PDB file of C-alpha atoms in Angstrom:
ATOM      1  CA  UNK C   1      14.067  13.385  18.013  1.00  0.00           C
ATOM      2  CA  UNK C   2      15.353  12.746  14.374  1.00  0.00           C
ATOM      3  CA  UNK C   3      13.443  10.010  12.549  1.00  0.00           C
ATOM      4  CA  UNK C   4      14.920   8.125   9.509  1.00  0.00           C
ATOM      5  CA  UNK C   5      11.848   8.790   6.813  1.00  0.00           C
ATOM      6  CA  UNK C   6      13.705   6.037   4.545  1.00  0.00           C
ATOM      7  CA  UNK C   7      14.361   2.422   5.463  1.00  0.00           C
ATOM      8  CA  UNK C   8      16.692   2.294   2.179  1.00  0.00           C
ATOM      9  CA  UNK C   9      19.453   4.883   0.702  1.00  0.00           C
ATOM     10  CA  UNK C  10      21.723   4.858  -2.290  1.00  0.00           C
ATOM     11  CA  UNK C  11      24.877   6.349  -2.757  1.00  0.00           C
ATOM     12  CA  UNK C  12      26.709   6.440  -5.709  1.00  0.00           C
ATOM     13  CA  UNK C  13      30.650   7.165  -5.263  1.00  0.00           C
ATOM     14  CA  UNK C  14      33.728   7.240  -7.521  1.00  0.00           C
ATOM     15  CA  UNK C  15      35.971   4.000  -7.809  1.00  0.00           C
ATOM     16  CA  UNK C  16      39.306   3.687  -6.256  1.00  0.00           C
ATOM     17  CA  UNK C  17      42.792   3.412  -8.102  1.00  0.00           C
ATOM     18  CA  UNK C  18      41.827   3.623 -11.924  1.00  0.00           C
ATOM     19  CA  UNK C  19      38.498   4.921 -11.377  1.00  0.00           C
ATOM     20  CA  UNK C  20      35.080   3.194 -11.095  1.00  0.00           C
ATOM     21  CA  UNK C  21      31.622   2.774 -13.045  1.00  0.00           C
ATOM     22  CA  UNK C  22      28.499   4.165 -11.844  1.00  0.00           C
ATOM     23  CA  UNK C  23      28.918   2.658  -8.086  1.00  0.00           C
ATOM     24  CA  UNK C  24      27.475   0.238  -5.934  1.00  0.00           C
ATOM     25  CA  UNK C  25      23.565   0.636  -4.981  1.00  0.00           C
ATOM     26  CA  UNK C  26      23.004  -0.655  -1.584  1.00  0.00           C
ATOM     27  CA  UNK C  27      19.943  -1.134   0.810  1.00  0.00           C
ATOM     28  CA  UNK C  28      19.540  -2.461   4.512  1.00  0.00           C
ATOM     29  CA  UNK C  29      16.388  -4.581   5.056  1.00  0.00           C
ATOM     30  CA  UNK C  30      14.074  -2.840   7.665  1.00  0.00           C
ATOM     31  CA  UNK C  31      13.795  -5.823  10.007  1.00  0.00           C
ATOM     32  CA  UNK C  32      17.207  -7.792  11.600  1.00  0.00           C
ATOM     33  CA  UNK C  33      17.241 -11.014  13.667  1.00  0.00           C
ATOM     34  CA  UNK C  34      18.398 -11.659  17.227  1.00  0.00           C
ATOM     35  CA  UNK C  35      20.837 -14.004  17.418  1.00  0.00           C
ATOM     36  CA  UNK C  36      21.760 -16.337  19.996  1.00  0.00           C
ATOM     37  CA  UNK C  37      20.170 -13.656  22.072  1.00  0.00           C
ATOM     38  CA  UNK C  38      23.709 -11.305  21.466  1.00  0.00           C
ATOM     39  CA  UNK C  39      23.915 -10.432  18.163  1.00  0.00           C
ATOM     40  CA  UNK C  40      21.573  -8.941  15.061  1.00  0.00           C
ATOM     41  CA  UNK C  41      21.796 -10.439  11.534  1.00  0.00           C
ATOM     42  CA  UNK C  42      21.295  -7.692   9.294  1.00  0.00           C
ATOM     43  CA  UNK C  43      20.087  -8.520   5.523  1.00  0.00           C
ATOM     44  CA  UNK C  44      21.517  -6.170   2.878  1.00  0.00           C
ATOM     45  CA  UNK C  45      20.729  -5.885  -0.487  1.00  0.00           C
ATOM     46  CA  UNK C  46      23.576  -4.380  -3.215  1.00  0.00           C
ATOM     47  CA  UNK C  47      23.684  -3.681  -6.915  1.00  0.00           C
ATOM     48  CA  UNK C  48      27.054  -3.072  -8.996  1.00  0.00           C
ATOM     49  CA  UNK C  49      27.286  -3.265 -12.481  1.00  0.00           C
ATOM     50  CA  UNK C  50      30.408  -4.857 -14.548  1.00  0.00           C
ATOM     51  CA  UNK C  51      34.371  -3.401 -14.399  1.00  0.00           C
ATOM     52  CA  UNK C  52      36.463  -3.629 -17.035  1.00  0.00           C
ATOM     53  CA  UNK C  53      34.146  -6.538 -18.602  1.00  0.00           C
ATOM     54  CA  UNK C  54      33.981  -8.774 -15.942  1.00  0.00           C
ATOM     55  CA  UNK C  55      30.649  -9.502 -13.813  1.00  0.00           C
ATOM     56  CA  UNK C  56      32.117 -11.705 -11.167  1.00  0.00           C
ATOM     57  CA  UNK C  57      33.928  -9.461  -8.636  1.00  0.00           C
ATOM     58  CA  UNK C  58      35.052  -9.716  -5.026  1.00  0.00           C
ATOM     59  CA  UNK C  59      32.711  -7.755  -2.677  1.00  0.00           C
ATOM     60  CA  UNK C  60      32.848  -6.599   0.649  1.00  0.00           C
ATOM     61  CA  UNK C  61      29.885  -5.032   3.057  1.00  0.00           C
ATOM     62  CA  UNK C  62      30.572  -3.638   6.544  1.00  0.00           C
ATOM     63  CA  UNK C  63      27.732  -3.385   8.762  1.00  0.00           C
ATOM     64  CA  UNK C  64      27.549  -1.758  12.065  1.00  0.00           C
ATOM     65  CA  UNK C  65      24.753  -1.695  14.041  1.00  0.00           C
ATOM     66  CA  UNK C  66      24.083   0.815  17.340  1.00  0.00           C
ATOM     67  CA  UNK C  67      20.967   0.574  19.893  1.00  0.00           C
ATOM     68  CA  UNK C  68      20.026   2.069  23.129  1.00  0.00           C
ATOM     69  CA  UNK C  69      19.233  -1.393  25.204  1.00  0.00           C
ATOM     70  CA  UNK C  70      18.580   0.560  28.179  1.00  0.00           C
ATOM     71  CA  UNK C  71      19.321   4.039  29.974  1.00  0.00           C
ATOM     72  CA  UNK C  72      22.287   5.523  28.669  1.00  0.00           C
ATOM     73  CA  UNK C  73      23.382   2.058  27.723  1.00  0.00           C
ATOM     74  CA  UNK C  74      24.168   1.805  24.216  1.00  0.00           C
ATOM     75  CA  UNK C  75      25.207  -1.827  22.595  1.00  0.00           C
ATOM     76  CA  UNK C  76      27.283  -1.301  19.296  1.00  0.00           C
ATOM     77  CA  UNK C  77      28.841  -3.666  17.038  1.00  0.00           C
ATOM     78  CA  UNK C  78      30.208  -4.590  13.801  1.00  0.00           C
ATOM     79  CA  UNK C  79      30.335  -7.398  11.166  1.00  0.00           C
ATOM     80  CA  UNK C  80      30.984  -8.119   7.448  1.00  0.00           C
ATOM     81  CA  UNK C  81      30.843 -10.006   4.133  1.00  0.00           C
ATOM     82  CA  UNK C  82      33.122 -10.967   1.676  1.00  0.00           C
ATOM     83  CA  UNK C  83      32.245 -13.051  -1.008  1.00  0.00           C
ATOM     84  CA  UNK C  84      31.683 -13.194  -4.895  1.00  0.00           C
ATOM     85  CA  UNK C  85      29.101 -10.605  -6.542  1.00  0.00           C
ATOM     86  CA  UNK C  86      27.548 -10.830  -9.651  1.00  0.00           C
ATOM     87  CA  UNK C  87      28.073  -7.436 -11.083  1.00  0.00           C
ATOM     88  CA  UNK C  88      25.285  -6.893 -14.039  1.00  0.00           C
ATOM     89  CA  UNK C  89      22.367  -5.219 -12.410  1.00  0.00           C
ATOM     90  CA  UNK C  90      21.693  -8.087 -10.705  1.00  0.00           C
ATOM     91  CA  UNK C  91      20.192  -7.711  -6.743  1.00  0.00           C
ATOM     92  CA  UNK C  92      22.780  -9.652  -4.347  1.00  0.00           C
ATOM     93  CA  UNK C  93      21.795 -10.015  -1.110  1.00  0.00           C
ATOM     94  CA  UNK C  94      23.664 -11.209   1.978  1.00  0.00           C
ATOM     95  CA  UNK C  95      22.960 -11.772   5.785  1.00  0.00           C
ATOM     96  CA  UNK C  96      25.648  -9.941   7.956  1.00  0.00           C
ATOM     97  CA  UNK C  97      26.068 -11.295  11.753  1.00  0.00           C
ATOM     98  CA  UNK C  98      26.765  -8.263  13.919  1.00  0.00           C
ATOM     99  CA  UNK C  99      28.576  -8.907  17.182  1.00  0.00           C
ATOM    100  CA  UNK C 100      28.815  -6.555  19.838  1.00  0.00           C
ATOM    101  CA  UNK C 101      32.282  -4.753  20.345  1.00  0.00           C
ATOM    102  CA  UNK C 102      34.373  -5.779  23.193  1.00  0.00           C
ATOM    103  CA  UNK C 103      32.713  -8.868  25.226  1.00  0.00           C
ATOM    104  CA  UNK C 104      32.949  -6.712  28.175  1.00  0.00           C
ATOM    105  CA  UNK C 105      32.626  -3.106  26.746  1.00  0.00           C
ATOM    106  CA  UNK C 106      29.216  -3.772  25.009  1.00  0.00           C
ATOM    107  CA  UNK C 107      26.176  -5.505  25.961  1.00  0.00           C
ATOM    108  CA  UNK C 108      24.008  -7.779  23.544  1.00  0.00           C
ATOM    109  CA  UNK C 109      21.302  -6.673  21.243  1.00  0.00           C
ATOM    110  CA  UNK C 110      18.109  -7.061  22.626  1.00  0.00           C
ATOM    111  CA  UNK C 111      14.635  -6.819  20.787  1.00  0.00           C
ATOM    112  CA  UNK C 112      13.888  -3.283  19.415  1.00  0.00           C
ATOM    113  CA  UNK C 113      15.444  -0.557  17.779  1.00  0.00           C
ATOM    114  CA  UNK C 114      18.588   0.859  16.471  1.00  0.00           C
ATOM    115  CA  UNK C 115      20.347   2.216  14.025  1.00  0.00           C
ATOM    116  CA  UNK C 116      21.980   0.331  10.973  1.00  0.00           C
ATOM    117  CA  UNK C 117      24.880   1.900   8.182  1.00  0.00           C
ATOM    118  CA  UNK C 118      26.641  -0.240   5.526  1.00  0.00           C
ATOM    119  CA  UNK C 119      29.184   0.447   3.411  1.00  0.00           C
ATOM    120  CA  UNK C 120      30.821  -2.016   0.208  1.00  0.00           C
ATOM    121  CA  UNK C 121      32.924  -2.256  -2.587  1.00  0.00           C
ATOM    122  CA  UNK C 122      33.212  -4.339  -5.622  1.00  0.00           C
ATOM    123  CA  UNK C 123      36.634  -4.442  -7.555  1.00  0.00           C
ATOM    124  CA  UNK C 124      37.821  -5.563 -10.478  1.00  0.00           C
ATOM    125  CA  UNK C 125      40.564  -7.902 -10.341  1.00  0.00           C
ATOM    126  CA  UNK C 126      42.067  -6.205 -13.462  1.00  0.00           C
ATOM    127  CA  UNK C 127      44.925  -3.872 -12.423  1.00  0.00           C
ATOM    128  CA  UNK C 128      44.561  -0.179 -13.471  1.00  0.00           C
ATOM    129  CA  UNK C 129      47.452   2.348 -13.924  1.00  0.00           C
ATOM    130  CA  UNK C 130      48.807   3.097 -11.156  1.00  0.00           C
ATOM    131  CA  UNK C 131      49.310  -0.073  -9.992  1.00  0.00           C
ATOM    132  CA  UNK C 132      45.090  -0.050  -8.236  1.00  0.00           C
ATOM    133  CA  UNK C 133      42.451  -2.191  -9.668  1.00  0.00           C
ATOM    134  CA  UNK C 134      38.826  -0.266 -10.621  1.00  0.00           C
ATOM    135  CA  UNK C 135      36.437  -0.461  -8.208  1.00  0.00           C
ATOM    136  CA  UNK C 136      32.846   0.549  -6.901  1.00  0.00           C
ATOM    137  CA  UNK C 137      31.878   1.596  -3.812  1.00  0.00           C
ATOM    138  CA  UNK C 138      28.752   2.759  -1.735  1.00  0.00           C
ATOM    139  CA  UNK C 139      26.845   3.309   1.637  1.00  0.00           C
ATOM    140  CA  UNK C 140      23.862   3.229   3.045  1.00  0.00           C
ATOM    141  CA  UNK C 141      22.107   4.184   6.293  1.00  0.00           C
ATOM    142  CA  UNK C 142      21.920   5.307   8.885  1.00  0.00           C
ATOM    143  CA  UNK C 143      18.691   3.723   8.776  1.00  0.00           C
ATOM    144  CA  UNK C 144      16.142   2.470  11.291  1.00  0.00           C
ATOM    145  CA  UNK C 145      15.959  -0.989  12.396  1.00  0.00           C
ATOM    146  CA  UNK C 146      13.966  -3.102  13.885  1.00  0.00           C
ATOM    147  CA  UNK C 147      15.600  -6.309  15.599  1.00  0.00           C
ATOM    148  CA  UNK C 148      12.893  -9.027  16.234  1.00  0.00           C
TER     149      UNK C 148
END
């Protein structure tokens, strides 16, 4: 069986539209919460640095989460953030509630392990040529978690 040696990963990818800075720096913490014994509340941190001089941008993670709760039964789910980041080197952090897909098609999260992956962007809210503002993406993961 594959093991993930790393419980964090950057990625560094080119903006959309007008192009993009250095990109986004993200991590996924190495422990997640159950919650209301269904879903896991994943803590991510991210990094971006300022577009077009401004160090207040929209962001949005994406978060899915899979894990074997038993057999071949595998519980997978999704869940995201949007809100303000401050874009100067500065570590953001936000809690993402995953929910299971489907209410019928997935069961809950239990205790143990699975497997986490996050992607985000930041843009600017300056419009680039082209009609596209700059932004900054990234991704992290897959990465092992443990939900506690």
């Amino acid at each position: 069986r594959a093991a993930a040696i790393s419980l964090a990963c950057t990625a560094h990818a080119a903006g959309g539209g007008g192009g993009g800075g250095v990109g986004m720096t993200l991590s996924i913490a190495p422990n997640a919460t159950l919650t209301a014994r269904l879903a896991a509340t994943v803590l991510v941190s991210y990094t971006c640095l300022p577009l077009n001089g401004e160090t207040f941008l929209p962001a949005n993670l994406f978060v899915q989460v899979s894990e074997r709760t038993s057999g071949k039964t595998v519980a997978q789910g999704t869940g995201s953030f949007n809100g303000i980041a401050r874009c100067d080197g500065t570590v953001n952090t936000a809690s993402v509630v995953v929910i299971p897909g489907g209410y019928f098609t997935s069961p809950p999260f239990k205790k143990g392990t699975a497997l986490a992956t996050v992607n985000g962007s930041a843009c600017s809210a300056v419009v680039a040529s082209g009609g596209y503002p700059e932004c900054d993406f990234g991704t992290a993961g897959p990465t092992t978690i443990s939900i506690k």
